Short mmCIF file of C-alpha atoms in Angstrom, two decimals:
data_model
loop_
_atom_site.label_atom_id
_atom_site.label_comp_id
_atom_site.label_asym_id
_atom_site.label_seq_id
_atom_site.Cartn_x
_atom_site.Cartn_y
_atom_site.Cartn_z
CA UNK A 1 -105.39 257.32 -20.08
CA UNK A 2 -107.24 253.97 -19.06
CA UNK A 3 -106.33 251.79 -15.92
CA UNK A 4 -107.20 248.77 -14.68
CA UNK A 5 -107.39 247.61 -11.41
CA UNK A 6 -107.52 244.05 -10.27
CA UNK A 7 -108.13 244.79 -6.22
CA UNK A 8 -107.10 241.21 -5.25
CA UNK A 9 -103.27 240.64 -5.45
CA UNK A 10 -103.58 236.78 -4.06
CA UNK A 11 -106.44 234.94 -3.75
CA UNK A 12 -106.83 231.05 -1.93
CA UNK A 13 -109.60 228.68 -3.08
CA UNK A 14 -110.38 225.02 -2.07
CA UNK A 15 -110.45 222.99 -4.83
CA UNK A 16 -114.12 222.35 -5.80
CA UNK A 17 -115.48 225.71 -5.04
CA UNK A 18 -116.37 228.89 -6.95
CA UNK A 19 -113.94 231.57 -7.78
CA UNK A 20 -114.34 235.23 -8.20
CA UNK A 21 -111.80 237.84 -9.94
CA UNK A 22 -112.66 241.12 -9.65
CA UNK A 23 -111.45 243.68 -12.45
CA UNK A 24 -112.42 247.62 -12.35
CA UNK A 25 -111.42 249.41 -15.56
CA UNK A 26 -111.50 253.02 -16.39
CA UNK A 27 -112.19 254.19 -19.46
CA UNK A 28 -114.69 257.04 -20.92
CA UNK A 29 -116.35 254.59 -23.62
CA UNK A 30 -116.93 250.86 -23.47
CA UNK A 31 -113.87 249.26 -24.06
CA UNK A 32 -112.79 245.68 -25.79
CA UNK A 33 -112.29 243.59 -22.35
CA UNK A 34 -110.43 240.54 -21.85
CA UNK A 35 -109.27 238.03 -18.81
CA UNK A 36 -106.23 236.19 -19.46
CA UNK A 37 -104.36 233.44 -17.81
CA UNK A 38 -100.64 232.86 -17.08
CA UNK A 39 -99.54 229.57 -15.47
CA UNK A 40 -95.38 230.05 -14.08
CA UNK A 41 -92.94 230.43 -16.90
CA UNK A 42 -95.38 230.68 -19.68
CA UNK A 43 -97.09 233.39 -22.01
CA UNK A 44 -100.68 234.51 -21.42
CA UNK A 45 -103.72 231.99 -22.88
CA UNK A 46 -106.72 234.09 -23.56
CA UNK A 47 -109.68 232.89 -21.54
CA UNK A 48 -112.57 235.22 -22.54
CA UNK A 49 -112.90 238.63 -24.30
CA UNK A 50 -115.99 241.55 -24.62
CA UNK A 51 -116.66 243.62 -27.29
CA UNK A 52 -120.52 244.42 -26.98
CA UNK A 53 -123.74 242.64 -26.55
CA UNK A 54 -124.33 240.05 -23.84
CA UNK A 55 -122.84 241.17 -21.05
CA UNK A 56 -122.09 238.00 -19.94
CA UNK A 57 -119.30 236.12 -22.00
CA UNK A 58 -118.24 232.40 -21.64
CA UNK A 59 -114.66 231.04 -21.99
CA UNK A 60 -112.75 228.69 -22.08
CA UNK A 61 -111.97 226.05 -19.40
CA UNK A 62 -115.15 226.91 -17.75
CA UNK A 63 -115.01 230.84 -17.12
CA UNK A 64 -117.05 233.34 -17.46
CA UNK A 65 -116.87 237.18 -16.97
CA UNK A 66 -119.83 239.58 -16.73
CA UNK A 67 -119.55 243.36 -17.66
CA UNK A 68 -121.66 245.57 -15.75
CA UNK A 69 -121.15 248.89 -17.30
CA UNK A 70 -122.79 250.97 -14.30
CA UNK A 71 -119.74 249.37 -12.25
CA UNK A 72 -116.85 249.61 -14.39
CA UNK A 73 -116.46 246.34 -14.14
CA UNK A 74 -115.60 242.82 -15.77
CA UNK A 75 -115.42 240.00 -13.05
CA UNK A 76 -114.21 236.30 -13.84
CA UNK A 77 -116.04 233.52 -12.25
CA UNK A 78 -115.71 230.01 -11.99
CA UNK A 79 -118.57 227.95 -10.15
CA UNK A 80 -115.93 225.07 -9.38
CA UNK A 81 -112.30 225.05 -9.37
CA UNK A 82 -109.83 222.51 -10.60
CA UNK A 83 -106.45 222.41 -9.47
CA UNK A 84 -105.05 223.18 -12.33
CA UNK A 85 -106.46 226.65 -12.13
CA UNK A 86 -103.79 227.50 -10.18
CA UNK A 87 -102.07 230.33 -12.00
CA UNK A 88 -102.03 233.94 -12.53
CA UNK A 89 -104.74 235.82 -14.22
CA UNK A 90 -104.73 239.31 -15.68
CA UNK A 91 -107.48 241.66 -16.86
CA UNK A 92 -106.95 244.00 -19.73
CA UNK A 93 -108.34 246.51 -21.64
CA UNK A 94 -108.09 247.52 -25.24
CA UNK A 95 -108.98 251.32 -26.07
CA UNK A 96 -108.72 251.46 -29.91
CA UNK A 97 -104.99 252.60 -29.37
CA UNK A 98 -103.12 249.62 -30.68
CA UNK A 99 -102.27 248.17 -27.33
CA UNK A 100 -103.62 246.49 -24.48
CA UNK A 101 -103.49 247.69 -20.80
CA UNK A 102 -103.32 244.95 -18.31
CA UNK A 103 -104.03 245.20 -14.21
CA UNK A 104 -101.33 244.03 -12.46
CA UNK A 105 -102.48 240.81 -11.98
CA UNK A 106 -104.33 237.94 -9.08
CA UNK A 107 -102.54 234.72 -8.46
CA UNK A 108 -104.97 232.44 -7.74
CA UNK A 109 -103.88 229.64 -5.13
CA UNK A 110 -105.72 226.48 -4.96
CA UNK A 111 -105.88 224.09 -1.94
CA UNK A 112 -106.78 219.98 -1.63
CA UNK B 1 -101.76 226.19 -36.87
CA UNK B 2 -98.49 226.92 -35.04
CA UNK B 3 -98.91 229.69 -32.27
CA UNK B 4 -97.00 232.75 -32.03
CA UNK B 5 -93.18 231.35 -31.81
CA UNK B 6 -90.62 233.68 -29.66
CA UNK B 7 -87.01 232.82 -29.79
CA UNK B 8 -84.87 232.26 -28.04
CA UNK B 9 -86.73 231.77 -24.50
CA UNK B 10 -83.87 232.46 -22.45
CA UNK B 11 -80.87 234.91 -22.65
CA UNK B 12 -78.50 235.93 -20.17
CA UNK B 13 -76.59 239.17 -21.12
CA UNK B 14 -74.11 241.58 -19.30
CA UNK B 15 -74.77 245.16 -18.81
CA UNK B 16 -73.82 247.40 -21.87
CA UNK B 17 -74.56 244.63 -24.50
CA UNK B 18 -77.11 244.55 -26.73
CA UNK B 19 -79.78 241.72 -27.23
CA UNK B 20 -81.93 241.10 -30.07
CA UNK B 21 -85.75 238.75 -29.92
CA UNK B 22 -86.82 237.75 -32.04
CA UNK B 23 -91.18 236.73 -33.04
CA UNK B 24 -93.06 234.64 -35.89
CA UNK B 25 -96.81 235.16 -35.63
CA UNK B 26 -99.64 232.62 -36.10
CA UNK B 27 -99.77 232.57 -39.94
CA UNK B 28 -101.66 235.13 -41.72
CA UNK B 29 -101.67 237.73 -38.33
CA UNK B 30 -100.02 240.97 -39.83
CA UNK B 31 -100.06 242.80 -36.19
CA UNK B 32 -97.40 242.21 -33.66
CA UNK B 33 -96.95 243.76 -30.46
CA UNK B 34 -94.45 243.25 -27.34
CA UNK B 35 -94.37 243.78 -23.67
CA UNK B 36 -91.95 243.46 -21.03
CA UNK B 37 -93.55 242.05 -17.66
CA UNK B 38 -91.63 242.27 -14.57
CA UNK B 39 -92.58 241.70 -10.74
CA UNK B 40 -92.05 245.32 -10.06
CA UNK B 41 -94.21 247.35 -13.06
CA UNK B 42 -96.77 243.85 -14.32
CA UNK B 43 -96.84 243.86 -17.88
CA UNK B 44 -96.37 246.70 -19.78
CA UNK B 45 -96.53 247.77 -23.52
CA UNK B 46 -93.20 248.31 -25.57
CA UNK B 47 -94.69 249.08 -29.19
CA UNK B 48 -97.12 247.65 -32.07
CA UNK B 49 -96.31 247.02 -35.69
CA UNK B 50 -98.61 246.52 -38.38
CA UNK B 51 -97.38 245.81 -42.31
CA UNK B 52 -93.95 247.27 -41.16
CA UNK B 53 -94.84 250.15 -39.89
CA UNK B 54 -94.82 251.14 -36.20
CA UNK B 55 -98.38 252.09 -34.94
CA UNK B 56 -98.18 252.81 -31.35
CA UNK B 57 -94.82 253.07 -28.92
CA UNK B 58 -95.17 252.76 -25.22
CA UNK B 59 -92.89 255.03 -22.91
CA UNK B 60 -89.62 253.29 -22.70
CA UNK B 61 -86.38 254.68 -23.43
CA UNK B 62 -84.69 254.81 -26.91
CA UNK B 63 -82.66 252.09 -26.14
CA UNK B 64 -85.60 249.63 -27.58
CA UNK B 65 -86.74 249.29 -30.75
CA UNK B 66 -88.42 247.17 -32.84
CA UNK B 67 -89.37 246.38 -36.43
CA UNK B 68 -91.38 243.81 -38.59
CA UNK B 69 -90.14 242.67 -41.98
CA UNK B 70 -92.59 242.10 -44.73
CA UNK B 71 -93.67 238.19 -43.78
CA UNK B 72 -94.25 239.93 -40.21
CA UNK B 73 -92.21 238.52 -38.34
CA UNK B 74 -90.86 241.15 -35.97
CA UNK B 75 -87.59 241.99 -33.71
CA UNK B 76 -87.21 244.12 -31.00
CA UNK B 77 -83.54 245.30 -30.20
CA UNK B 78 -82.46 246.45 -26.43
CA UNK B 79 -79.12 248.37 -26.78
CA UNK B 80 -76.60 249.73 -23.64
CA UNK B 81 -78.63 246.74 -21.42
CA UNK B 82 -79.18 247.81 -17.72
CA UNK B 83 -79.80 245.88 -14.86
CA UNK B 84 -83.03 247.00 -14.57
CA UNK B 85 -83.83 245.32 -18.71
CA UNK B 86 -84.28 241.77 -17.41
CA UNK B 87 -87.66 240.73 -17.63
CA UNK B 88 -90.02 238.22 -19.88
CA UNK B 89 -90.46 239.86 -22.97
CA UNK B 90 -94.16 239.14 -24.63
CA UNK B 91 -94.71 238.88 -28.21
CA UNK B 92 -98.33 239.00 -29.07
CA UNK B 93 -100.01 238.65 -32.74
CA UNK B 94 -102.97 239.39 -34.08
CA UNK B 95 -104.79 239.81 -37.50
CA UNK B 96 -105.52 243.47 -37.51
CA UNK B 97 -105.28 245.00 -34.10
CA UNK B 98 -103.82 243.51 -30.74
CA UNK B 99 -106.78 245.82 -28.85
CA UNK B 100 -109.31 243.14 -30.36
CA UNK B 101 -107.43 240.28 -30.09
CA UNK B 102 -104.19 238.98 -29.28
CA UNK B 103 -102.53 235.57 -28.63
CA UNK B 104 -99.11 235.28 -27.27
CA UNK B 105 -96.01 233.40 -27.15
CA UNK B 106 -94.49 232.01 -24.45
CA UNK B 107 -92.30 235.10 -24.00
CA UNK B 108 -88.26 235.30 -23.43
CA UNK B 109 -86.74 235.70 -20.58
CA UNK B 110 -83.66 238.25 -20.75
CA UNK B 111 -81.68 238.40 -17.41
CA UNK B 112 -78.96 241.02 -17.38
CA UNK B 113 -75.55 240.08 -14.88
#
């Protein structure tokens, strides 16, 4: 069975600079990746996905995620944060079995 | 286009009752899927439908179920709730398969007393 791991359960930025999630996935084959974002209360907003190609995807609201297959992984950046990236954000994989597996998840803090 | 629509968004239910959600897709998605996401276990998958018919079950307990009626709009049923039941409960849709793409709604939130 796949798993994903996002290593960093909280992480604090200053408003302004860059952001890094980190996402480790295992999986025999490439799989379909994706980043998404919760904010408190509220579903999940799709930010970015990877199927194949390029291995570096852009979303939306300024994100970006690069796969490096030799790594396993699929880490979101963001050169500048905003405030209102404060939130949670999940990785998750999608292994041609109907469902998706998500890590458990980085709340991102921002600070003034 | 109208998102994925979850109703209701919060339900507060004593243990041994039964609760019902229900989910309207974004218009012309024939997949649904649902999750339950708690602090303790993160999000985690309860089952996938697809033209009515159930194409992948996660391990939960026979006390959920779902289904999806033929506009695909789906329901997923909790019987005999427990405690342990209340979560936000994540409806995604999507046009073929949920592993491709999904979109979400803005879940409900079931606490059990």
């Amino acid at each position: 069975a796949q798993s994903v791991t996002q290593p960093d359960i909280h992480i604090t930025v200053s408003e302004g600079a860059s952001l890094e999630l980190r996402c480790n996935y295992s999986y025999g084959a490439t799989p379909y990746l994706f980043w998404y974002v919760q904010s408190p209360g509220q579903g999940l907003q799709l930010l970015l996905k990877y199927f194949s190609g390029d291995t570096l995807v852009q979303g939306i609201k300024g994100f970006e995620a690069e796969f490096k297959r030799s790594q396993s992984s699929f880490n979101l950046r963001k050169p500048s944060v905003h405030w209102s990236d404060a939130a949670e954000y999940f990785c998750a994989v999608g292994e041609n079995d109907y469902k998706l597996s998500f890590g458990a998840g980085t709340t991102v803090t921002v600070r003034a | 286009k109208a998102g994925v629509t979850q109703t209701p968004r919060y339900l507060i239910k004593t243990r041994g009752q039964q609760v019902t959600l229900s989910c309207s897709p974004i218009s012309g998605h024939r997949s649904v899927s649902w999750y339950q996401q708690t602090p303790g276990q993160g999000l985690q998958f309860l089952f996938e439908y697809f033209s009515e018919t159930q194409r992948n079950k996660g391990n939960f307990p026979g006390r959920f179920s779902g289904r999806q009626f033929s506009n695909s709009r789906s329901e997923m049923n909790v019987s005999t709730l427990e405690l342990g039941d209340s979560a936000l409960y994540l409806c995604a849709s999507s046009q073929d398969r949920v592993d491709t793409e999904a979109f979400f709604g803005q879940g409900t939130r079931l606490t059990v007393v």
